[in-house]
Amino acid sequence: GLAKGGAHLTLADNNVDGLEKLANEVRGLGTKVAVVPYWPDTEEHAKQMVQTAVDHFSEVNGMLITNGTNFVADIVDMPVDSWQSVMDANLRGPWLACQAVGRQMIAQGKGGSVVVLSSTRGKLGHPAGYTAYCTSKGAIDALVRTLGCEWGKHGITINAVGPTVFRSPVSAWMFAEDGPGKATREGMLSRIPLGRLGEPEDIVGSIYFLLSPAAQFCTGQTLYADGGYTAG
């Protein structure tokens, strides 16, 4: 979606094969692409992600942060290491990415836009062993609010997009007509006013808006692209 809008992109991920496939797809749309084969799991990696963008395109105007994971277990059964791995991916990584891009944007002196992928689970609890995931996403929403206040004087906006379940390789089991995902899907659909699960294009518009000049007076917010799930 961003490539179709004319953005030049620096793509970062630790799935090297998937990253190169995506890079080739985006190049096919006629945009310029740089590739970084890791995600912001360390301060140095986060700095290098931003530096790669600067090396290729002279400056950074926006950043979209989407990395995350989940480990499902009741709190009484969850290993501390598993809880920490979710917090590292869902909170520490985005925090490091924000630190790195914030330093660059402040130095550039031109403002900028940051969007972080949150979740409806940052607002709503879940009974099925989501203490790590919900906690991490609630913290993301708080990070966005805080940086919205901290970065305002620099003209940098930061917002989150909070989707419900949407189609991806991780959620494919819920979209299957038969199998264990059917009951889960029907339960979700009963709580979504628009009556369907999300598709990737349902999130693209929200991200595009928040990274664009159209959202220049919007900061510190979480926009729920959830079909009305959090409204009821």
mmCIF file of C-alpha atoms in Angstrom, residues 7-8 12 21-22 27 29 39 60 75-76 92 102 130 132 135 153-154 171 176 180 185-186 213-214 219 232:
data_model
loop_
_atom_site.group_PDB
_atom_site.id
_atom_site.type_symbol
_atom_site.label_atom_id
_atom_site.label_comp_id
_atom_site.label_asym_id
_atom_site.label_seq_id
_atom_site.Cartn_x
_atom_site.Cartn_y
_atom_site.Cartn_z
ATOM 1 C CA ALA A 7 6.970 5.732 -0.873
ATOM 2 C CA HIS A 8 10.565 4.525 -1.070
ATOM 3 C CA ALA A 12 13.588 -4.985 7.814
ATOM 4 C CA LYS A 21 10.176 -12.003 -1.663
ATOM 5 C CA LEU A 22 8.440 -8.899 -0.352
ATOM 6 C CA ARG A 27 10.206 -3.336 -6.620
ATOM 7 C CA LEU A 29 5.487 -1.685 -8.248
ATOM 8 C CA TRP A 39 14.581 -6.648 13.215
ATOM 9 C CA VAL A 60 13.700 9.140 7.062
ATOM 10 C CA ILE A 75 -0.183 -17.246 33.876
ATOM 11 C CA VAL A 76 0.250 -20.108 36.355
ATOM 12 C CA ARG A 92 11.317 -3.839 23.593
ATOM 13 C CA GLY A 102 13.348 9.511 16.967
ATOM 14 C CA TYR A 130 -2.912 -13.897 26.798
ATOM 15 C CA ALA A 132 1.958 -11.648 27.883
ATOM 16 C CA THR A 135 0.192 -6.694 28.540
ATOM 17 C CA LYS A 153 7.690 19.820 20.124
ATOM 18 C CA HIS A 154 9.707 18.219 17.311
ATOM 19 C CA SER A 171 -4.268 -16.646 11.461
ATOM 20 C CA ALA A 176 -10.492 -22.308 7.112
ATOM 21 C CA PRO A 180 -10.750 -26.174 14.854
ATOM 22 C CA ARG A 185 -14.178 -17.694 14.026
ATOM 23 C CA GLU A 186 -17.901 -17.842 14.704
ATOM 24 C CA PRO A 213 0.172 14.546 5.895
ATOM 25 C CA ALA A 214 -3.588 13.993 6.263
ATOM 26 C CA THR A 219 -0.741 11.977 17.551
ATOM 27 C CA GLY A 232 -19.490 -3.100 21.672
#
